[in-house]
CSV table of C-alpha atoms in Angstrom, one decimal:
chain,number,residue,atom,x,y,z
A,1031,MET,CA,0.1,0.1,-0.2
A,1032,CYS,CA,1.1,3.7,0.2
A,1033,GLY,CA,-0.2,5.6,2.8
A,1034,ARG,CA,2.7,8.1,3.3
A,1035,THR,CA,4.9,10.3,1.1
A,1036,ALA,CA,7.6,13.1,1.0
A,1037,CYS,CA,7.6,15.8,-1.8
A,1038,SER,CA,9.8,18.5,-0.6
A,1039,LEU,CA,10.9,20.3,-3.7
A,1040,ALA,CA,9.9,23.9,-4.4
A,1041,ALA,CA,7.2,24.3,-7.0
A,1042,ASP,CA,9.7,25.9,-9.8
A,1043,ASN,CA,12.2,22.9,-9.6
A,1044,LEU,CA,9.5,20.4,-9.3
A,1045,ARG,CA,7.9,21.8,-12.4
A,1046,ARG,CA,11.5,21.6,-14.0
A,1047,ALA,CA,12.0,17.8,-12.5
A,1048,CYS,CA,9.0,17.1,-14.6
A,1049,ALA,CA,10.6,18.0,-18.1
A,1050,TYR,CA,9.2,15.9,-21.2
A,1051,ARG,CA,9.3,15.3,-24.6
A,1052,ASP,CA,5.7,16.3,-26.5
A,1053,ARG,CA,4.9,14.3,-29.8
A,1054,ARG,CA,6.6,16.7,-31.6
A,1055,GLY,CA,9.8,15.4,-29.8
A,1056,GLN,CA,10.2,19.1,-28.3
A,1057,GLN,CA,11.6,19.3,-24.7
A,1058,ARG,CA,9.1,21.2,-22.6
A,1059,GLN,CA,7.9,21.6,-19.0
A,1060,PRO,CA,4.2,20.9,-17.8
A,1061,GLU,CA,2.3,24.2,-16.8
A,1062,TRP,CA,1.3,24.7,-13.2
A,1063,MET,CA,-2.2,24.9,-12.5
A,1064,ARG,CA,-3.4,26.5,-9.0
A,1065,GLN,CA,0.6,26.3,-8.3
A,1066,GLU,CA,-0.3,28.6,-5.0
A,1067,ARG,CA,-2.1,25.5,-3.5
A,1068,TYR,CA,1.3,23.4,-3.8
A,1069,GLN,CA,2.9,22.8,0.1
A,1070,PRO,CA,6.4,21.0,-0.2
A,1071,SER,CA,6.3,18.5,2.7
A,1072,TYR,CA,8.4,15.7,4.1
A,1073,ASN,CA,5.6,14.1,5.4
A,1074,LYS,CA,2.4,13.8,3.3
A,1075,GLY,CA,-0.8,11.8,4.2
A,1076,PRO,CA,-4.2,11.1,2.8
A,1077,GLN,CA,-6.6,14.0,2.7
A,1078,SER,CA,-3.7,16.4,2.4
A,1079,SER,CA,-2.8,18.0,-1.1
A,1080,GLY,CA,-0.1,16.8,-3.6
A,1081,PRO,CA,1.1,17.3,-7.3
A,1082,VAL,CA,0.0,15.2,-9.9
A,1083,LEU,CA,0.7,15.4,-13.5
A,1084,LEU,CA,-2.1,14.7,-16.3
A,1085,SER,CA,-2.9,15.6,-19.6
A,1086,ARG,CA,-4.0,19.2,-20.6
A,1087,ARG,CA,-6.9,17.5,-22.7
A,1088,HIS,CA,-8.7,16.8,-19.5
A,1089,LEU,CA,-8.9,20.9,-18.7
A,1090,GLN,CA,-8.8,22.0,-22.5
A,1091,GLN,CA,-10.8,19.7,-24.9
A,1092,ASP,CA,-9.0,20.9,-27.9
A,1093,ALA,CA,-5.1,20.5,-26.7
A,1094,ASP,CA,-3.1,18.0,-27.6
A,1095,SER,CA,-3.5,14.8,-25.5
A,1096,SER,CA,0.4,14.5,-25.3
A,1097,GLU,CA,0.7,17.8,-23.3
A,1098,ARG,CA,1.2,17.6,-19.7
A,1099,VAL,CA,-0.2,20.1,-17.1
A,1100,LEU,CA,0.6,19.9,-13.2
A,1101,MET,CA,-2.1,20.4,-10.5
A,1102,ASP,CA,-2.2,19.9,-7.1
A,1103,MET,CA,-4.7,17.7,-5.8
A,1104,ARG,CA,-6.2,16.3,-2.9
A,1105,TRP,CA,-5.3,13.0,-1.5
A,1106,GLY,CA,-8.2,10.2,-1.6
A,1107,LEU,CA,-10.7,10.1,-4.3
A,1108,VAL,CA,-14.1,11.3,-4.3
A,1109,PRO,CA,-16.1,9.9,-7.0
A,1110,SER,CA,-18.2,12.6,-9.4
A,1111,TRP,CA,-21.2,10.4,-8.4
A,1112,PHE,CA,-21.0,11.2,-4.4
A,1113,LYS,CA,-24.0,13.0,-3.1
A,1114,GLN,CA,-23.3,14.0,0.3
A,1115,ASP,CA,-22.0,17.4,1.0
A,1116,ASN,CA,-18.4,16.7,2.5
A,1117,PRO,CA,-15.8,14.4,1.0
A,1118,SER,CA,-15.4,13.2,5.0
A,1119,LYS,CA,-18.7,11.4,5.0
A,1120,LEU,CA,-17.1,9.3,2.0
A,1121,GLN,CA,-17.7,5.6,3.9
A,1122,PHE,CA,-14.6,3.7,2.4
A,1123,ASN,CA,-11.0,4.5,2.2
A,1124,THR,CA,-10.1,5.7,-1.5
A,1125,SER,CA,-6.5,6.5,-0.7
A,1126,ASN,CA,-5.2,3.5,-2.3
A,1127,CYS,CA,-6.9,1.8,-5.0
A,1128,ARG,CA,-6.3,-2.1,-5.9
A,1129,SER,CA,-5.0,-3.1,-9.3
A,1130,ASP,CA,-6.8,-6.0,-9.4
A,1131,THR,CA,-10.2,-4.4,-8.6
A,1132,MET,CA,-10.0,-0.9,-10.1
A,1133,MET,CA,-12.1,-2.1,-13.3
A,1134,SER,CA,-14.8,-3.5,-10.9
A,1135,LYS,CA,-15.2,-1.3,-8.2
A,1136,SER,CA,-17.8,1.8,-8.9
A,1137,SER,CA,-15.6,4.3,-7.2
A,1138,TYR,CA,-12.6,3.9,-9.8
A,1139,LYS,CA,-14.1,2.4,-12.9
A,1140,GLY,CA,-16.1,5.2,-13.8
A,1141,ALA,CA,-13.1,8.0,-13.7
A,1142,LEU,CA,-10.6,5.0,-15.3
A,1143,LEU,CA,-12.9,4.7,-18.1
A,1144,LYS,CA,-12.9,8.3,-19.0
A,1145,GLY,CA,-9.2,8.5,-19.4
A,1146,ARG,CA,-8.7,10.1,-15.8
A,1147,ARG,CA,-5.3,8.8,-15.6
A,1148,CYS,CA,-2.8,10.5,-13.6
A,1149,VAL,CA,1.1,10.3,-12.1
A,1150,VAL,CA,1.5,10.9,-8.5
A,1151,LEU,CA,4.9,12.9,-7.6
A,1152,ALA,CA,7.3,12.1,-4.9
A,1153,ASP,CA,10.2,11.9,-3.3
A,1154,GLY,CA,9.9,8.4,-2.3
A,1155,PHE,CA,6.8,6.8,-0.3
A,1156,TYR,CA,7.5,5.7,3.4
A,1157,GLU,CA,6.2,1.8,4.3
A,1158,TRP,CA,6.1,0.2,7.6
A,1159,GLN,CA,7.4,-3.3,8.5
A,1160,GLN,CA,5.7,-4.9,11.2
A,1161,GLN,CA,8.1,-6.2,13.6
A,1162,SER,CA,7.8,-8.1,17.2
A,1163,GLY,CA,8.5,-4.8,19.0
A,1164,GLY,CA,6.0,-2.2,16.5
A,1165,LYS,CA,6.5,-1.3,13.1
A,1166,GLN,CA,9.5,-0.2,11.4
A,1167,PRO,CA,9.2,2.7,8.8
A,1168,TYR,CA,11.2,2.7,5.6
A,1169,PHE,CA,11.9,5.5,2.8
A,1170,ILE,CA,11.3,3.9,-0.8
A,1171,TYR,CA,12.4,5.6,-3.6
A,1172,PHE,CA,14.1,5.6,-7.4
A,1173,PRO,CA,18.1,4.8,-7.4
A,1174,GLN,CA,19.5,8.4,-7.7
A,1175,THR,CA,22.6,9.1,-9.7
A,1176,LYS,CA,25.7,11.5,-8.4
A,1177,ASP,CA,24.1,14.4,-10.8
A,1178,ALA,CA,21.6,14.9,-7.9
A,1179,MET,CA,24.1,15.8,-5.4
A,1180,ASP,CA,25.1,18.8,-7.6
A,1181,LYS,CA,23.2,22.4,-7.1
A,1182,GLU,CA,20.6,22.9,-9.6
A,1183,THR,CA,20.5,26.8,-10.6
A,1184,GLU,CA,17.8,28.5,-12.7
A,1185,GLY,CA,19.5,28.6,-15.6
A,1186,ASP,CA,20.4,25.1,-15.9
A,1187,LYS,CA,18.5,23.8,-19.1
A,1188,GLU,CA,18.3,20.3,-18.2
A,1189,TRP,CA,17.5,19.0,-14.5
A,1190,LYS,CA,20.2,16.7,-13.1
A,1191,GLY,CA,18.5,16.8,-9.3
A,1192,TRP,CA,16.7,14.3,-7.5
A,1193,ARG,CA,14.7,11.9,-9.9
A,1194,LEU,CA,11.1,12.0,-8.5
A,1195,LEU,CA,9.2,8.8,-7.8
A,1196,THR,CA,6.2,8.4,-10.5
A,1197,MET,CA,3.4,6.7,-9.1
A,1198,ALA,CA,0.3,5.8,-11.4
A,1199,GLY,CA,-3.2,7.3,-10.2
A,1200,ILE,CA,-6.9,7.8,-11.1
A,1201,PHE,CA,-8.3,11.4,-10.4
A,1202,ASP,CA,-11.9,12.3,-10.3
A,1203,CYS,CA,-13.7,15.6,-10.3
A,1204,TRP,CA,-16.5,15.9,-8.0
A,1205,LYS,CA,-18.8,19.3,-7.5
A,1206,PRO,CA,-19.8,20.0,-3.9
A,1207,PRO,CA,-23.5,20.8,-3.7
A,1208,GLY,CA,-24.0,24.3,-3.9
A,1209,GLU,CA,-20.4,25.1,-4.4
A,1210,GLU,CA,-19.0,26.4,-8.2
A,1211,GLU,CA,-15.4,25.3,-8.1
A,1212,MET,CA,-14.5,21.4,-8.6
A,1213,LEU,CA,-12.7,19.1,-6.3
A,1214,TYR,CA,-10.0,17.1,-8.0
A,1215,THR,CA,-8.8,14.3,-5.8
A,1216,TYR,CA,-6.6,11.1,-6.8
A,1217,THR,CA,-5.9,7.7,-5.7
A,1218,ILE,CA,-2.6,5.8,-5.9
A,1219,ILE,CA,-2.9,2.5,-7.7
A,1220,THR,CA,-1.3,-0.2,-5.4
A,1221,VAL,CA,0.1,-4.1,-7.0
A,1222,ASP,CA,1.6,-6.7,-5.3
A,1223,ALA,CA,5.1,-5.8,-3.7
A,1224,SER,CA,8.3,-6.5,-5.6
A,1225,LYS,CA,10.7,-9.4,-4.3
A,1226,ASP,CA,13.0,-6.8,-2.8
A,1227,VAL,CA,10.4,-4.8,-1.2
A,1228,SER,CA,8.3,-7.4,-0.1
A,1229,PHE,CA,9.5,-8.2,3.4
A,1230,ILE,CA,8.5,-4.8,4.4
A,1231,HIS,CA,4.9,-4.9,3.0
A,1232,HIS,CA,3.3,-7.1,0.4
A,1233,ARG,CA,1.8,-4.4,-1.4
A,1234,MET,CA,3.4,-1.4,-3.0
A,1235,PRO,CA,2.5,1.6,-5.3
A,1236,ALA,CA,2.1,0.7,-9.2
A,1237,ILE,CA,5.4,2.9,-10.4
A,1238,LEU,CA,5.9,4.1,-13.7
A,1239,ASP,CA,9.6,3.8,-14.5
A,1240,GLY,CA,10.5,6.2,-17.4
A,1241,ASP,CA,9.2,8.7,-19.5
A,1242,GLU,CA,7.5,6.3,-21.9
A,1243,ALA,CA,5.3,4.9,-19.4
A,1244,ILE,CA,4.4,8.0,-18.3
A,1245,ARG,CA,3.4,9.1,-21.7
A,1246,LYS,CA,1.1,6.1,-22.1
A,1247,TRP,CA,-0.5,6.4,-18.7
A,1248,LEU,CA,-1.2,10.2,-19.7
A,1249,ASP,CA,-2.1,10.2,-23.3
A,1250,PHE,CA,-5.6,8.7,-22.8
A,1251,ALA,CA,-6.6,9.9,-26.1
A,1252,GLU,CA,-4.0,7.9,-27.6
A,1253,VAL,CA,-3.6,4.8,-25.4
A,1254,PRO,CA,-7.1,3.3,-24.4
A,1255,THR,CA,-7.5,2.2,-20.8
A,1256,GLN,CA,-7.1,-1.5,-21.8
A,1257,GLU,CA,-3.5,-1.0,-23.2
A,1258,ALA,CA,-2.5,1.5,-20.5
A,1259,VAL,CA,-3.3,-0.8,-17.6
A,1260,LYS,CA,-0.5,-3.5,-18.8
A,1261,LEU,CA,1.7,-0.7,-17.5
A,1262,ILE,CA,0.5,-1.3,-13.6
A,1263,GLN,CA,3.2,-4.0,-12.6
A,1264,PRO,CA,5.6,-4.0,-9.6
A,1265,THR,CA,9.0,-2.7,-10.5
A,1266,GLU,CA,12.6,-4.0,-8.5
A,1267,ASN,CA,14.0,-0.9,-9.7
A,1268,ILE,CA,13.6,0.7,-6.1
A,1269,VAL,CA,15.8,1.3,-3.4
A,1270,PHE,CA,15.2,2.0,0.3
A,1271,HIS,CA,16.4,2.6,3.5
A,1272,PRO,CA,15.0,2.3,7.5
A,1273,VAL,CA,14.2,5.9,8.9
A,1274,SER,CA,13.1,6.9,12.8
A,1275,THR,CA,9.8,6.3,14.0
A,1276,PHE,CA,9.7,10.6,14.1
A,1277,VAL,CA,8.1,10.1,10.7
A,1278,ASN,CA,5.0,8.1,12.4
A,1279,ASN,CA,3.6,11.6,13.6
A,1280,ILE,CA,1.9,13.5,10.6
A,1281,ARG,CA,2.5,16.7,12.1
A,1282,ASN,CA,6.6,16.0,12.0
A,1283,ASN,CA,7.5,17.7,8.7
A,1284,THR,CA,11.4,18.3,8.6
A,1285,PRO,CA,14.2,16.3,6.8
A,1286,GLU,CA,14.5,14.0,10.0
A,1287,CYS,CA,11.4,12.0,8.5
A,1288,VAL,CA,13.5,11.0,5.3
A,1289,ALA,CA,17.1,10.8,7.0
A,1290,PRO,CA,18.6,6.9,7.4
A,1291,ILE,CA,19.0,5.3,10.6
A,1292,GLU,CA,21.0,2.6,11.9
A,1293,LEU,CA,18.9,-0.2,13.1
A,1294,GLY,CA,19.2,-0.9,16.5
A,1295,ALA,CA,19.7,2.4,17.3
A,1296,LYS,CA,17.3,3.6,19.8
A,1297,LYS,CA,16.7,6.9,18.1
A,1298,GLU,CA,19.2,8.2,15.4
A,1299,VAL,CA,22.4,7.1,13.8
A,1300,LYS,CA,25.5,7.1,16.3
A,1301,ALA,CA,27.7,10.1,15.8
A,1302,THR,CA,30.8,8.3,14.0
A,1303,PRO,CA,33.2,10.5,11.9
A,1304,SER,CA,31.7,9.2,8.8
A,1305,ASN,CA,28.4,9.9,9.5
A,1306,LYS,CA,28.9,13.2,11.5
A,1307,VAL,CA,28.8,15.2,7.9
A,1308,MET,CA,25.3,13.5,7.1
A,1309,LEU,CA,23.9,14.6,10.6
A,1310,GLY,CA,25.2,18.2,10.6
A,1311,TRP,CA,23.6,18.6,7.0
A,1312,LEU,CA,20.2,17.7,8.5
A,1313,LYS,CA,20.5,19.5,11.4
A,1314,SER,CA,21.3,22.7,9.1
A,1315,SER,CA,18.9,22.1,6.7
A,1316,GLN,CA,16.0,22.6,9.5
A,1317,GLU,CA,15.7,26.2,8.1
A,1318,GLY,CA,15.3,25.3,4.9
A,1319,SER,CA,12.8,22.6,5.4
A,1320,PRO,CA,9.1,23.6,4.1
A,1321,GLN,CA,7.5,24.3,7.2
A,1322,LYS,CA,9.3,27.6,6.6
A,1323,LYS,CA,10.3,27.8,2.9
A,1324,GLU,CA,10.4,25.8,-0.1
A,1325,ASN,CA,13.8,24.0,-0.7
A,1326,ASP,CA,16.2,23.7,-3.9
A,1327,LEU,CA,16.3,19.9,-3.6
A,1328,PRO,CA,15.7,17.8,-0.4
A,1329,LYS,CA,18.3,18.5,2.2
A,1330,TRP,CA,19.2,14.9,2.6
A,1331,THR,CA,20.0,13.5,-0.7
A,1332,SER,CA,23.8,14.2,-0.7
A,1333,GLN,CA,24.4,11.6,1.9
A,1334,PHE,CA,23.2,8.4,0.1
A,1335,ILE,CA,23.2,9.4,-3.9
A,1336,GLN,CA,24.2,6.1,-5.5
A,1337,THR,CA,25.9,5.9,-8.6
A,1338,PRO,CA,23.6,4.0,-11.4
A,1339,SER,CA,23.0,0.5,-11.1
A,1340,PRO,CA,19.8,-1.7,-11.4
A,1341,LYS,CA,20.8,-3.9,-8.3
A,1342,LYS,CA,21.6,-1.3,-6.0
A,1343,THR,CA,20.3,-2.1,-2.6
A,1344,SER,CA,19.6,-0.1,0.5
A,1345,ALA,CA,22.9,-1.7,2.2
A,1346,ASP,CA,24.8,-0.3,-1.1
A,1347,VAL,CA,23.3,3.3,-0.1
A,1348,LEU,CA,23.8,3.0,3.6
A,1349,GLN,CA,27.4,2.2,3.5
A,1350,GLN,CA,28.6,5.2,1.6
A,1351,TRP,CA,27.5,7.0,4.5
A,1352,LEU,CA,28.1,4.7,7.7
A,1353,GLY,CA,31.9,4.3,6.1
A,1354,LYS,CA,31.5,0.3,6.1
A,1355,GLN,CA,31.4,0.3,9.8
A,1356,GLY,CA,30.2,-3.0,11.2
A,1357,GLN,CA,27.0,-4.3,9.3
A,1358,PRO,CA,25.3,-2.2,7.2
A,1359,ALA,CA,21.9,-0.7,8.3
A,1360,ALA,CA,19.6,-2.2,6.0
A,1361,LYS,CA,19.7,-5.3,4.3
A,1362,LYS,CA,17.3,-7.1,1.9
A,1363,HIS,CA,16.3,-10.1,3.7
A,1364,LYS,CA,12.7,-11.7,4.8
A,1365,ALA,CA,11.4,-11.1,7.8
């Protein structure tokens, strides 16, 4: 499943990170719709709002369906047919949608057949592993390249920063009784967990890996539903590390939420020479957290950036900042 995410990029950098090539092969950036509503966060949960990509044709009928826009939507789909006056009166949880039932459940089927497909954006998502002493949270994300360490500037033509996690979603539009403005909401599609993360949880978001998969999922005018749903598969191209239970409280919204920890430590990584740099970085980044101002890049990125490799594990990532002292903080193992 997916019940918590982080998306800490500033609005302008989020737009740059979503650059794509349109049908004519031209490099473009999606236009922001309702940008003023977007709030970066290290700890987003259902009922909050988050950034999604969708085809412009959903908003403008004569638009090229390959053209993308960014919109801030409420997490937790409210079906267009919902008759109550408040989304909180919805009797079931729609933050996630199972891939095996999305074509049969009325909450999702109508929107899906109308082509209301979107891509939910995040730095990564959190998942909790059930253990005898409680639940251990992990942060899960795309492998990152060394380029993501480099500070981005507004003049850079190509985004080389943090690679955003791109999750398949369904959105819908609901008009509250007596209101003029439509409420846009979304759900994240989930699938069986891939082998590498199944020890954490048996479900995971449907992740679209690469721009071609994103193009097919968004372009509802060119790619019919029956073809698009073939993209909904588990992916092995992800890495992860354990994080502090600090993230359990949705009110906590600082870089500490995503900071790697050493399993077995009570609260945080021991202050060894190899990781003092990271702890200092996280401490100094508090002033730049989404609670106070928007960030240029996630402040925690440079401490566990890895070189490209499809088989990199969380152990490989964490050894970079643990200095290979003792056992790596996270291993891919079976619970």
